[in-house]
mmCIF file of C-alpha atoms in Angstrom:
data_model
loop_
_atom_site.group_PDB
_atom_site.id
_atom_site.type_symbol
_atom_site.label_atom_id
_atom_site.label_comp_id
_atom_site.label_asym_id
_atom_site.label_seq_id
_atom_site.Cartn_x
_atom_site.Cartn_y
_atom_site.Cartn_z
ATOM 1 C CA MET A 1 -0.776 -32.540 -15.443
ATOM 2 C CA LYS A 2 1.909 -31.358 -18.219
ATOM 3 C CA PRO A 3 1.159 -29.129 -20.563
ATOM 4 C CA ASP A 4 0.685 -30.607 -24.139
ATOM 5 C CA THR A 5 3.001 -30.090 -26.648
ATOM 6 C CA SER A 6 2.192 -32.559 -29.165
ATOM 7 C CA ARG A 7 -0.417 -30.228 -31.123
ATOM 8 C CA LYS A 8 -0.049 -26.037 -31.633
ATOM 9 C CA VAL A 9 -2.473 -23.987 -30.036
ATOM 10 C CA ASP A 10 -3.716 -20.444 -32.298
ATOM 11 C CA LEU A 11 -2.101 -18.655 -28.890
ATOM 12 C CA ASP A 12 -3.855 -14.714 -29.441
ATOM 13 C CA ASP A 13 -7.131 -16.900 -30.033
ATOM 14 C CA ALA A 14 -6.871 -18.489 -27.256
ATOM 15 C CA ILE A 15 -5.265 -15.177 -25.102
ATOM 16 C CA ASP A 16 -8.906 -13.385 -26.197
ATOM 17 C CA ARG A 17 -10.902 -16.273 -24.916
ATOM 18 C CA ALA A 18 -9.044 -15.831 -21.142
ATOM 19 C CA VAL A 19 -9.372 -12.236 -21.355
ATOM 20 C CA ARG A 20 -12.970 -12.484 -22.021
ATOM 21 C CA SER A 21 -13.705 -14.974 -19.845
ATOM 22 C CA MET A 22 -12.346 -12.327 -17.195
ATOM 23 C CA MET A 23 -14.388 -9.704 -17.880
ATOM 24 C CA SER A 24 -17.792 -11.850 -18.792
ATOM 25 C CA ALA A 25 -19.131 -10.435 -15.417
ATOM 26 C CA GLU A 26 -22.318 -8.558 -15.419
ATOM 27 C CA PRO A 27 -23.097 -5.813 -12.880
ATOM 28 C CA ARG A 28 -25.872 -6.591 -10.486
ATOM 29 C CA PRO A 29 -29.102 -6.023 -11.394
ATOM 30 C CA GLY A 30 -30.576 -2.778 -10.169
ATOM 31 C CA MET A 31 -27.904 -0.368 -10.753
ATOM 32 C CA ARG A 32 -30.005 2.837 -12.127
ATOM 33 C CA GLN A 33 -32.488 2.236 -8.965
ATOM 34 C CA ARG A 34 -28.889 2.277 -6.314
ATOM 35 C CA VAL A 35 -27.599 5.399 -8.202
ATOM 36 C CA LEU A 36 -30.587 7.103 -8.385
ATOM 37 C CA SER A 37 -31.495 6.350 -4.518
ATOM 38 C CA ARG A 38 -27.654 7.537 -3.616
ATOM 39 C CA LEU A 39 -28.359 10.625 -5.333
ATOM 40 C CA HIS A 40 -29.692 13.004 -2.496
ATOM 41 C CA GLU A 41 -27.881 11.526 0.629
ATOM 42 C CA THR A 42 -25.270 13.692 1.775
ATOM 43 C CA PRO A 43 -21.781 12.604 1.397
ATOM 44 C CA SER A 44 -21.066 10.217 4.821
ATOM 45 C CA ARG A 45 -18.868 11.713 7.011
ATOM 46 C CA ALA A 46 -17.732 8.107 8.589
ATOM 47 C CA PHE A 47 -14.436 7.928 6.193
ATOM 48 C CA SER A 48 -13.151 10.844 6.747
ATOM 49 C CA PHE A 49 -13.186 10.215 10.897
ATOM 50 C CA LEU A 50 -12.185 6.967 10.105
ATOM 51 C CA ARG A 51 -8.872 8.665 8.618
ATOM 52 C CA VAL A 52 -8.596 11.260 10.938
ATOM 53 C CA ALA A 53 -8.105 8.414 13.474
ATOM 54 C CA ILE A 54 -5.964 6.272 11.461
ATOM 55 C CA ALA A 55 -3.520 9.686 11.199
ATOM 56 C CA GLY A 56 -3.984 9.742 15.090
ATOM 57 C CA VAL A 57 -2.874 6.027 16.071
ATOM 58 C CA SER A 58 -0.367 6.360 13.616
ATOM 59 C CA ILE A 59 1.119 9.557 14.995
ATOM 60 C CA ALA A 60 0.968 8.248 18.502
ATOM 61 C CA ALA A 61 2.864 4.888 17.126
ATOM 62 C CA ILE A 62 5.539 7.359 15.990
ATOM 63 C CA ALA A 63 6.085 9.673 18.955
ATOM 64 C CA LEU A 64 5.732 6.327 20.710
ATOM 65 C CA ALA A 65 8.495 4.334 18.629
ATOM 66 C CA VAL A 66 10.963 7.879 18.883
ATOM 67 C CA ALA A 67 10.282 8.238 22.761
ATOM 68 C CA LEU A 68 11.496 4.449 23.084
ATOM 69 C CA ARG A 69 14.336 5.069 21.167
ATOM 70 C CA VAL A 70 15.390 8.003 23.242
ATOM 71 C CA GLY A 71 14.715 5.795 25.839
ATOM 72 C CA ILE A 72 17.444 2.873 24.896
ATOM 73 C CA LYS A 73 19.506 5.001 22.994
ATOM 74 C CA PRO A 74 22.835 2.313 21.855
ATOM 75 C CA ILE A 75 26.444 3.266 24.093
ATOM 76 C CA ASP A 76 28.932 4.711 22.268
ATOM 77 C CA VAL A 77 32.220 3.142 23.578
ATOM 78 C CA ASN A 78 34.351 5.191 22.214
ATOM 79 C CA GLU A 79 32.615 8.696 23.571
ATOM 80 C CA PRO A 80 35.321 10.035 25.834
ATOM 81 C CA VAL A 81 34.231 9.045 29.697
ATOM 82 C CA ALA A 82 32.584 12.017 31.674
ATOM 83 C CA ALA A 83 34.161 10.472 34.825
ATOM 84 C CA PRO A 84 37.095 9.280 36.344
ATOM 85 C CA PRO A 85 37.847 5.363 36.362
ATOM 86 C CA GLN A 86 37.446 4.317 40.033
ATOM 87 C CA THR A 87 35.289 6.701 41.960
ATOM 88 C CA MET A 88 32.580 9.214 39.936
ATOM 89 C CA THR A 89 31.051 11.723 41.791
ATOM 90 C CA THR A 90 29.016 14.349 40.534
ATOM 91 C CA PRO A 91 30.374 17.620 39.701
ATOM 92 C CA PRO A 92 30.414 20.905 42.184
ATOM 93 C CA ARG A 93 27.007 22.467 41.316
ATOM 94 C CA GLN A 94 28.720 25.889 41.228
ATOM 95 C CA GLN A 95 30.662 24.785 38.134
ATOM 96 C CA THR A 96 27.388 24.670 35.962
ATOM 97 C CA PRO A 97 25.148 27.494 35.245
ATOM 98 C CA VAL A 98 22.144 25.445 35.804
ATOM 99 C CA ALA A 99 23.656 25.634 39.727
ATOM 100 C CA ALA A 100 24.746 28.695 39.870
ATOM 101 C CA ALA A 101 21.199 29.756 39.193
ATOM 102 C CA ALA A 102 20.230 27.593 41.935
ATOM 103 C CA PRO A 103 22.483 28.369 44.772
ATOM 104 C CA ASN A 104 20.454 26.837 47.653
ATOM 105 C CA ALA A 105 19.566 23.511 46.186
ATOM 106 C CA ALA A 106 21.566 20.254 47.985
ATOM 107 C CA PRO A 107 23.781 18.854 45.742
ATOM 108 C CA VAL A 108 22.564 15.452 45.167
ATOM 109 C CA PRO A 109 24.986 12.854 46.536
ATOM 110 C CA VAL A 110 25.620 9.804 43.914
ATOM 111 C CA THR A 111 28.468 8.607 43.108
ATOM 112 C CA GLU A 112 29.542 5.293 41.322
ATOM 113 C CA THR A 113 32.609 2.789 41.295
ATOM 114 C CA ALA A 114 34.220 1.537 38.741
ATOM 115 C CA ARG A 115 32.101 -0.262 36.076
ATOM 116 C CA PRO A 116 33.006 -0.818 32.403
ATOM 117 C CA VAL A 117 33.173 2.069 30.247
ATOM 118 C CA MET A 118 29.890 1.548 28.681
ATOM 119 C CA ARG A 119 28.220 2.194 31.938
ATOM 120 C CA SER A 120 29.331 5.450 33.005
ATOM 121 C CA GLN A 121 29.037 7.338 30.274
ATOM 122 C CA PRO A 122 24.674 7.286 30.015
ATOM 123 C CA VAL A 123 25.038 7.398 33.872
ATOM 124 C CA ALA A 124 27.035 10.604 34.103
ATOM 125 C CA ARG A 125 25.081 12.199 32.019
ATOM 126 C CA GLY A 126 21.825 11.325 33.274
ATOM 127 C CA LEU A 127 22.989 12.602 36.330
ATOM 128 C CA VAL A 128 23.888 16.022 35.454
ATOM 129 C CA VAL A 129 20.934 16.306 33.836
ATOM 130 C CA ALA A 130 19.059 14.584 36.117
ATOM 131 C CA GLN A 131 20.603 17.506 38.870
ATOM 132 C CA SER A 132 19.466 19.981 37.075
ATOM 133 C CA LEU A 133 15.750 19.414 37.181
ATOM 134 C CA MET A 134 15.987 18.893 41.099
ATOM 135 C CA ALA A 135 17.069 22.050 40.966
ATOM 136 C CA ASN A 136 13.899 23.394 39.567
ATOM 137 C CA GLU A 137 15.030 24.819 36.577
ATOM 138 C CA GLU A 138 12.932 25.528 33.050
ATOM 139 C CA GLU A 139 14.293 22.928 30.575
ATOM 140 C CA ASP A 140 15.728 25.236 28.350
ATOM 141 C CA SER A 141 18.069 26.010 30.342
ATOM 142 C CA ILE A 142 18.526 22.386 31.574
ATOM 143 C CA GLY A 143 19.020 22.049 28.085
ATOM 144 C CA ALA A 144 21.865 24.004 27.588
ATOM 145 C CA ALA A 145 23.510 22.891 31.324
ATOM 146 C CA ALA A 146 23.941 19.134 29.971
ATOM 147 C CA ILE A 147 25.143 20.471 26.689
ATOM 148 C CA GLU A 148 27.659 22.853 28.509
ATOM 149 C CA THR A 149 29.119 20.364 31.274
ATOM 150 C CA PRO A 150 32.307 18.733 30.378
ATOM 151 C CA GLY A 151 32.541 15.639 29.496
ATOM 152 C CA VAL A 152 28.686 14.911 28.916
ATOM 153 C CA SER A 153 28.424 15.069 24.730
ATOM 154 C CA PRO A 154 27.712 18.494 23.045
ATOM 155 C CA GLU A 155 25.310 16.063 20.434
ATOM 156 C CA LEU A 156 22.820 15.970 23.374
ATOM 157 C CA ASP A 157 20.074 16.626 21.389
ATOM 158 C CA PRO A 158 16.009 18.396 21.904
ATOM 159 C CA LEU A 159 14.751 14.952 22.125
ATOM 160 C CA GLN A 160 16.575 13.745 24.356
ATOM 161 C CA VAL A 161 15.965 16.818 26.974
ATOM 162 C CA ARG A 162 12.329 16.073 26.443
ATOM 163 C CA ALA A 163 12.859 12.110 27.327
ATOM 164 C CA LEU A 164 14.940 14.104 30.811
ATOM 165 C CA PRO A 165 11.283 12.639 33.230
ATOM 166 C CA LEU A 166 12.593 9.143 32.327
ATOM 167 C CA ILE A 167 16.565 10.166 32.949
ATOM 168 C CA GLN A 168 15.458 11.603 36.345
ATOM 169 C CA GLU A 169 13.729 8.280 37.136
ATOM 170 C CA LEU A 170 16.878 6.329 36.251
ATOM 171 C CA ALA A 171 19.168 8.746 38.405
ATOM 172 C CA SER A 172 16.340 8.514 41.695
ATOM 173 C CA PRO A 173 18.245 7.325 44.545
ATOM 174 C CA ALA A 174 16.253 3.856 44.740
ATOM 175 C CA ASN A 175 18.325 3.067 41.424
ATOM 176 C CA THR A 176 21.714 4.586 42.700
ATOM 177 C CA ILE A 177 24.421 1.662 41.797
ATOM 178 C CA ALA A 178 26.392 0.189 45.054
ATOM 179 C CA PRO A 179 29.765 1.289 45.063
ATOM 180 C CA ILE A 180 31.257 -2.635 44.393
ATOM 181 C CA ALA A 181 35.398 -3.231 45.265
ATOM 182 C CA VAL A 182 37.133 -4.204 42.125
ATOM 183 C CA PRO A 183 40.906 -5.495 43.110
ATOM 184 C CA PRO A 184 43.505 -4.507 41.208
ATOM 185 C CA LEU A 185 44.027 -6.772 37.839
ATOM 186 C CA VAL A 186 47.399 -9.073 38.888
ATOM 187 C CA ILE A 187 48.879 -10.818 36.066
ATOM 188 C CA PRO A 188 51.024 -13.933 37.130
ATOM 189 C CA GLU A 189 54.557 -14.498 35.739
ATOM 190 C CA LEU A 190 54.476 -17.024 32.816
ATOM 191 C CA PRO A 191 56.988 -19.456 32.587
ATOM 192 C CA VAL A 192 60.220 -19.399 30.293
ATOM 193 C CA ILE A 193 59.203 -21.017 27.370
ATOM 194 C CA THR A 194 62.550 -22.805 26.147
ATOM 195 C CA PRO A 195 62.756 -23.926 22.154
ATOM 196 C CA ILE A 196 63.140 -27.791 22.022
ATOM 197 C CA GLN A 197 66.302 -28.518 20.213
ATOM 198 C CA GLY A 198 66.912 -31.534 18.460
ATOM 199 C CA PRO A 199 64.549 -34.191 16.581
ATOM 200 C CA ILE A 200 61.286 -34.581 17.919
ATOM 201 C CA HIS A 201 59.397 -38.046 18.199
ATOM 202 C CA MET B 1 -19.812 -0.982 -29.278
ATOM 203 C CA ALA B 2 -21.507 -2.841 -26.570
ATOM 204 C CA GLN B 3 -24.324 -0.369 -25.020
ATOM 205 C CA SER B 4 -27.472 -1.392 -22.880
ATOM 206 C CA THR B 5 -30.636 -1.098 -24.676
ATOM 207 C CA ASP B 6 -33.235 -2.571 -22.427
ATOM 208 C CA CYS B 7 -35.269 -0.444 -20.023
ATOM 209 C CA VAL B 8 -35.630 3.105 -21.551
ATOM 210 C CA SER B 9 -38.150 4.887 -19.581
ATOM 211 C CA GLY B 10 -41.116 5.732 -21.809
ATOM 212 C CA THR B 11 -40.857 9.231 -20.967
ATOM 213 C CA GLU B 12 -37.939 9.478 -22.456
ATOM 214 C CA PRO B 13 -37.382 9.449 -26.588
ATOM 215 C CA ALA B 14 -34.931 6.254 -27.122
ATOM 216 C CA GLU B 15 -32.551 8.319 -29.305
ATOM 217 C CA ALA B 16 -32.062 11.246 -27.493
ATOM 218 C CA SER B 17 -27.927 11.572 -27.435
ATOM 219 C CA ASP B 18 -26.161 11.301 -23.850
ATOM 220 C CA LEU B 19 -25.906 15.246 -24.122
ATOM 221 C CA ASP B 20 -29.394 15.363 -24.395
ATOM 222 C CA LEU B 21 -29.706 13.470 -21.000
ATOM 223 C CA VAL B 22 -26.776 15.320 -19.331
ATOM 224 C CA ARG B 23 -28.112 18.781 -20.324
ATOM 225 C CA LEU B 24 -31.551 17.549 -18.699
ATOM 226 C CA ALA B 25 -29.819 15.909 -15.809
ATOM 227 C CA GLN B 26 -28.119 19.219 -15.390
ATOM 228 C CA ALA B 27 -31.316 20.643 -14.920
ATOM 229 C CA GLY B 28 -32.556 18.549 -12.388
ATOM 230 C CA ASP B 29 -33.757 15.643 -14.732
ATOM 231 C CA ALA B 30 -32.519 12.885 -12.081
ATOM 232 C CA ASP B 31 -34.282 10.547 -14.187
ATOM 233 C CA ALA B 32 -33.135 11.225 -17.263
ATOM 234 C CA PHE B 33 -29.273 10.846 -15.280
ATOM 235 C CA GLY B 34 -30.796 7.424 -14.426
ATOM 236 C CA GLU B 35 -31.075 7.108 -18.292
ATOM 237 C CA LEU B 36 -27.694 7.947 -18.307
ATOM 238 C CA VAL B 37 -26.676 5.260 -16.026
ATOM 239 C CA GLU B 38 -28.126 2.385 -17.449
ATOM 240 C CA ARG B 39 -26.773 2.990 -21.155
ATOM 241 C CA ASN B 40 -23.090 3.174 -19.855
ATOM 242 C CA ARG B 41 -23.413 0.854 -16.704
ATOM 243 C CA ARG B 42 -21.893 -2.154 -18.524
ATOM 244 C CA ALA B 43 -19.004 -0.142 -19.856
ATOM 245 C CA VAL B 44 -18.045 1.686 -15.907
ATOM 246 C CA PHE B 45 -18.262 -1.837 -14.312
ATOM 247 C CA ARG B 46 -15.798 -3.353 -16.719
ATOM 248 C CA ALA B 47 -13.788 -0.831 -16.541
ATOM 249 C CA ALA B 48 -13.670 -1.382 -12.840
ATOM 250 C CA LEU B 49 -13.623 -5.110 -13.266
ATOM 251 C CA ALA B 50 -10.771 -4.393 -15.117
ATOM 252 C CA ALA B 51 -8.740 -2.646 -12.485
ATOM 253 C CA LEU B 52 -10.498 -4.668 -9.783
ATOM 254 C CA GLY B 53 -10.549 -8.041 -11.102
ATOM 255 C CA SER B 54 -13.630 -8.331 -8.854
ATOM 256 C CA PRO B 55 -16.903 -8.510 -9.679
ATOM 257 C CA ALA B 56 -18.720 -7.108 -5.758
ATOM 258 C CA GLU B 57 -15.900 -4.533 -6.365
ATOM 259 C CA ALA B 58 -16.342 -3.352 -9.587
ATOM 260 C CA ASP B 59 -20.270 -2.946 -8.920
ATOM 261 C CA ASP B 60 -19.777 -0.719 -6.103
ATOM 262 C CA VAL B 61 -17.263 1.122 -7.954
ATOM 263 C CA ALA B 62 -19.288 1.799 -10.848
ATOM 264 C CA GLN B 63 -22.530 3.223 -8.129
ATOM 265 C CA ASP B 64 -20.030 5.205 -6.703
ATOM 266 C CA ALA B 65 -18.704 6.639 -9.590
ATOM 267 C CA PHE B 66 -22.433 7.203 -10.851
ATOM 268 C CA VAL B 67 -22.773 9.093 -8.098
ATOM 269 C CA ILE B 68 -19.802 11.265 -7.862
ATOM 270 C CA ALA B 69 -20.893 11.955 -11.817
ATOM 271 C CA TYR B 70 -24.159 13.884 -10.999
ATOM 272 C CA ARG B 71 -21.967 15.389 -8.223
ATOM 273 C CA LYS B 72 -19.755 16.634 -10.684
ATOM 274 C CA LEU B 73 -21.993 17.450 -13.637
ATOM 275 C CA GLY B 74 -22.394 21.448 -13.470
ATOM 276 C CA SER B 75 -18.511 20.711 -14.015
ATOM 277 C CA PHE B 76 -19.103 19.098 -17.900
ATOM 278 C CA ARG B 77 -18.834 20.879 -20.387
ATOM 279 C CA GLY B 78 -19.494 18.526 -23.346
ATOM 280 C CA GLU B 79 -15.786 18.208 -24.764
ATOM 281 C CA ALA B 80 -15.653 14.671 -24.665
ATOM 282 C CA ALA B 81 -18.496 12.410 -25.174
ATOM 283 C CA PHE B 82 -19.972 11.802 -21.262
ATOM 284 C CA ARG B 83 -18.918 7.851 -21.399
ATOM 285 C CA THR B 84 -15.240 9.226 -21.831
ATOM 286 C CA TRP B 85 -15.521 10.891 -19.261
ATOM 287 C CA ILE B 86 -16.951 9.309 -16.672
ATOM 288 C CA LEU B 87 -15.042 6.371 -17.047
ATOM 289 C CA ALA B 88 -12.386 8.142 -16.265
ATOM 290 C CA ILE B 89 -13.802 8.423 -12.958
ATOM 291 C CA ALA B 90 -14.787 5.235 -12.527
ATOM 292 C CA TRP B 91 -10.943 4.374 -13.340
ATOM 293 C CA ARG B 92 -9.765 6.821 -10.860
ATOM 294 C CA LYS B 93 -12.248 5.522 -8.287
ATOM 295 C CA ALA B 94 -10.890 1.895 -9.291
ATOM 296 C CA LEU B 95 -6.969 2.938 -8.823
ATOM 297 C CA ASP B 96 -7.654 4.087 -5.562
ATOM 298 C CA ARG B 97 -9.626 1.492 -3.891
ATOM 299 C CA ARG B 98 -6.639 -0.964 -5.758
ATOM 300 C CA LYS B 99 -4.376 1.494 -3.734
ATOM 301 C CA SER B 100 -6.625 1.589 -0.870
ATOM 302 C CA LEU B 101 -4.977 0.073 2.879
ATOM 303 C CA GLY B 102 -8.831 -1.425 3.488
ATOM 304 C CA ARG B 103 -8.367 -3.051 0.063
ATOM 305 C CA TRP B 104 -4.492 -4.939 1.195
ATOM 306 C CA LEU B 105 -5.889 -5.821 4.414
ATOM 307 C CA ARG B 106 -8.648 -7.645 3.089
ATOM 308 C CA LEU B 107 -6.917 -9.496 0.379
ATOM 309 C CA THR B 108 -4.260 -10.284 3.247
ATOM 310 C CA VAL B 109 -6.844 -12.178 4.832
ATOM 311 C CA ASP B 110 -8.745 -13.597 2.590
ATOM 312 C CA PRO B 111 -6.459 -14.007 -0.756
ATOM 313 C CA TYR B 112 -10.076 -14.476 -2.668
ATOM 314 C CA ALA B 113 -11.437 -11.821 -1.400
ATOM 315 C CA GLY B 114 -10.529 -10.061 -5.055
ATOM 316 C CA GLY B 115 -12.427 -12.240 -6.780
ATOM 317 C CA GLU B 116 -9.594 -13.344 -8.817
ATOM 318 C CA SER B 117 -9.851 -16.880 -7.941
ATOM 319 C CA ASP B 118 -10.030 -19.554 -10.739
ATOM 320 C CA GLN B 119 -13.603 -20.781 -9.549
ATOM 321 C CA SER B 120 -14.655 -17.863 -12.668
ATOM 322 C CA THR B 121 -14.388 -20.312 -15.268
ATOM 323 C CA ASN B 122 -17.533 -20.218 -17.038
ATOM 324 C CA TRP B 123 -18.127 -24.011 -16.934
ATOM 325 C CA ILE B 124 -21.516 -23.520 -19.332
ATOM 326 C CA GLU B 125 -19.125 -22.539 -21.998
ATOM 327 C CA GLN B 126 -16.636 -25.472 -21.455
ATOM 328 C CA MET B 127 -18.723 -28.250 -21.734
ATOM 329 C CA PRO B 128 -17.424 -30.722 -24.273
ATOM 330 C CA GLU B 129 -18.560 -30.088 -27.790
ATOM 331 C CA SER B 130 -19.864 -33.400 -29.755
ATOM 332 C CA THR B 131 -17.055 -32.739 -32.230
ATOM 333 C CA HIS B 132 -14.073 -31.994 -29.767
ATOM 334 C CA SER B 133 -12.883 -35.171 -27.357
ATOM 335 C CA GLN B 134 -12.769 -35.337 -24.024
ATOM 336 C CA GLU B 135 -8.985 -34.464 -23.610
ATOM 337 C CA ASP B 136 -9.472 -31.595 -26.055
ATOM 338 C CA THR B 137 -11.982 -29.725 -23.510
ATOM 339 C CA VAL B 138 -9.382 -30.453 -20.424
ATOM 340 C CA ALA B 139 -6.744 -29.728 -23.074
ATOM 341 C CA ALA B 140 -8.760 -26.379 -23.425
ATOM 342 C CA GLN B 141 -9.418 -25.340 -20.081
ATOM 343 C CA GLN B 142 -6.479 -26.069 -18.907
ATOM 344 C CA LEU B 143 -4.327 -23.389 -21.420
ATOM 345 C CA GLN B 144 -7.235 -21.286 -20.340
ATOM 346 C CA GLN B 145 -6.433 -21.347 -16.300
ATOM 347 C CA THR B 146 -3.137 -20.940 -17.090
ATOM 348 C CA LEU B 147 -3.320 -18.085 -19.552
ATOM 349 C CA ARG B 148 -5.659 -16.483 -16.345
ATOM 350 C CA THR B 149 -2.900 -16.712 -14.275
ATOM 351 C CA LEU B 150 -0.237 -15.546 -16.461
ATOM 352 C CA ILE B 151 -2.220 -12.417 -17.281
ATOM 353 C CA ARG B 152 -2.822 -11.573 -14.177
ATOM 354 C CA THR B 153 0.754 -12.164 -12.745
ATOM 355 C CA LEU B 154 1.768 -9.528 -15.944
ATOM 356 C CA PRO B 155 2.952 -6.137 -15.166
ATOM 357 C CA ARG B 156 0.151 -3.571 -14.221
ATOM 358 C CA LYS B 157 0.290 -1.441 -16.858
ATOM 359 C CA LEU B 158 0.327 -4.128 -19.370
ATOM 360 C CA LYS B 159 -2.521 -6.031 -17.996
ATOM 361 C CA ASP B 160 -4.926 -3.159 -17.275
ATOM 362 C CA ALA B 161 -4.234 -2.251 -21.998
ATOM 363 C CA LEU B 162 -5.266 -5.815 -22.795
ATOM 364 C CA LEU B 163 -8.268 -5.874 -20.263
ATOM 365 C CA LEU B 164 -9.791 -3.141 -21.535
ATOM 366 C CA ALA B 165 -8.921 -3.728 -25.354
ATOM 367 C CA GLY B 166 -9.816 -7.440 -24.467
ATOM 368 C CA SER B 167 -13.028 -6.812 -22.784
ATOM 369 C CA GLY B 168 -15.099 -5.213 -26.314
ATOM 370 C CA GLU B 169 -15.899 -2.432 -25.073
ATOM 371 C CA TYR B 170 -13.853 0.644 -25.365
ATOM 372 C CA THR B 171 -12.083 1.310 -28.668
ATOM 373 C CA TYR B 172 -7.850 2.460 -28.019
ATOM 374 C CA GLU B 173 -9.075 6.152 -28.380
ATOM 375 C CA GLN B 174 -11.613 5.491 -24.473
ATOM 376 C CA ILE B 175 -8.995 3.148 -23.528
ATOM 377 C CA GLY B 176 -6.018 5.838 -24.444
ATOM 378 C CA HIS B 177 -8.323 8.337 -22.480
ATOM 379 C CA ILE B 178 -9.152 6.147 -19.663
ATOM 380 C CA LEU B 179 -5.411 5.670 -18.603
ATOM 381 C CA GLY B 180 -4.393 8.951 -19.862
ATOM 382 C CA ILE B 181 -1.715 7.836 -22.208
ATOM 383 C CA PRO B 182 -1.743 7.992 -25.983
ATOM 384 C CA VAL B 183 -3.269 5.656 -28.319
ATOM 385 C CA GLY B 184 0.085 4.311 -29.932
ATOM 386 C CA THR B 185 1.216 3.677 -25.915
ATOM 387 C CA VAL B 186 -2.006 2.037 -25.447
ATOM 388 C CA LYS B 187 -1.520 -0.225 -28.668
ATOM 389 C CA TRP B 188 1.976 -1.159 -27.704
ATOM 390 C CA ARG B 189 1.016 -1.963 -23.908
ATOM 391 C CA VAL B 190 -1.078 -4.598 -25.454
ATOM 392 C CA SER B 191 0.946 -6.087 -28.317
ATOM 393 C CA GLU B 192 3.487 -6.317 -25.318
ATOM 394 C CA ALA B 193 1.097 -7.767 -23.199
ATOM 395 C CA ARG B 194 0.323 -9.953 -25.628
ATOM 396 C CA ARG B 195 4.254 -10.876 -26.666
ATOM 397 C CA LEU B 196 5.114 -11.614 -22.938
ATOM 398 C CA LEU B 197 2.042 -13.797 -22.602
ATOM 399 C CA LYS B 198 3.212 -16.335 -25.051
ATOM 400 C CA GLU B 199 6.888 -15.860 -24.310
ATOM 401 C CA LYS B 200 5.768 -17.598 -20.977
ATOM 402 C CA MET B 201 3.740 -20.433 -22.580
ATOM 403 C CA ALA B 202 6.687 -20.854 -24.669
ATOM 404 C CA ALA B 203 8.673 -21.291 -21.484
ATOM 405 C CA MET B 204 6.071 -23.430 -19.937
ATOM 406 C CA GLY B 205 6.624 -25.579 -23.237
ATOM 407 C CA HIS B 206 2.981 -25.052 -25.077
ATOM 408 C CA ALA B 207 3.996 -24.566 -28.717
ATOM 409 C CA TYR B 208 1.971 -22.067 -30.507
ATOM 410 C CA GLU B 209 0.844 -20.886 -34.432
ATOM 411 C CA ALA B 210 3.093 -17.966 -35.315
#
């Protein structure tokens, strides 16, 4: 229905009536008895437990989100590649402090053929850290080894170090990437195009 | 100011002041506190109603406010009136509830759970009077419904001041104490709320008397 504009209304009066109608409700009868019956009861702790539970669930959700974020960290294609382009082998154990601390541990022979640049960086990082893990080193020294290893980003943060079990799983033999032979890129010679001379019909 | 006059206990003198009753309640007289509840229940309930818009929630908050007040009665020094003190407690409690996650979830699931539906119309008041035509009555009903909707869409600070002032339960000083603002600010907010409502009504095509 369209508003009636043919007559003027006293809006102040109308507003007063609207407010009064919104505030016209009455409390339920028996409030005195209900309040008096509650005066001596002990404060309920149920709500406190509820708040603690909500806080716990929130913290767990945040922790899970952080863990997932570390696990699927986006790869920076501009980051320098840790391995040569054709075949990548893990660096000798003597090159890292971790390897020096555990000379009896066998090196992990993991190789990877040339892959797109986007894949080689995280695999290299994971291998180095996983290698340190297999040498049964302390977590702190693992982090230090990863940071000091040439070719591995020095921005490896503690959260990434704590995600080592995930990286270890990534570096397990079951996940080793089989070598792929990539033929050299051959660019065929293009025919020489001579410009058309004269009018085009 | 409206005060409840019913249900005064037989042993309590009807003219006992709130402060006298507070002193008795502080000494452990639960009946005296019951009398304070009886005297102030409507004012406390309506303050909560202004904040929440739902009579059921306002009733819960009013009860909680009285229970909290009883537990804190030892800290009441009588510098302000008991009513002002209990109204401030009820208002804080109502604001806590208004901001609570549980309430937000309830309103998300059921938008009418807040009690702010348009079904709160008092139909008896709207029965056509003999001097009014049915068309006038329908137009008045529609105007009231539009105004209620517009009031709900006002900014909270303006809406709170307008509803508290329009309820007829409180003085501007009490409203200022409840909201924690000076009296001048209360008056400005009420005036601003009215101005906004008129502006919106004019934009909707309602002409009104200046």
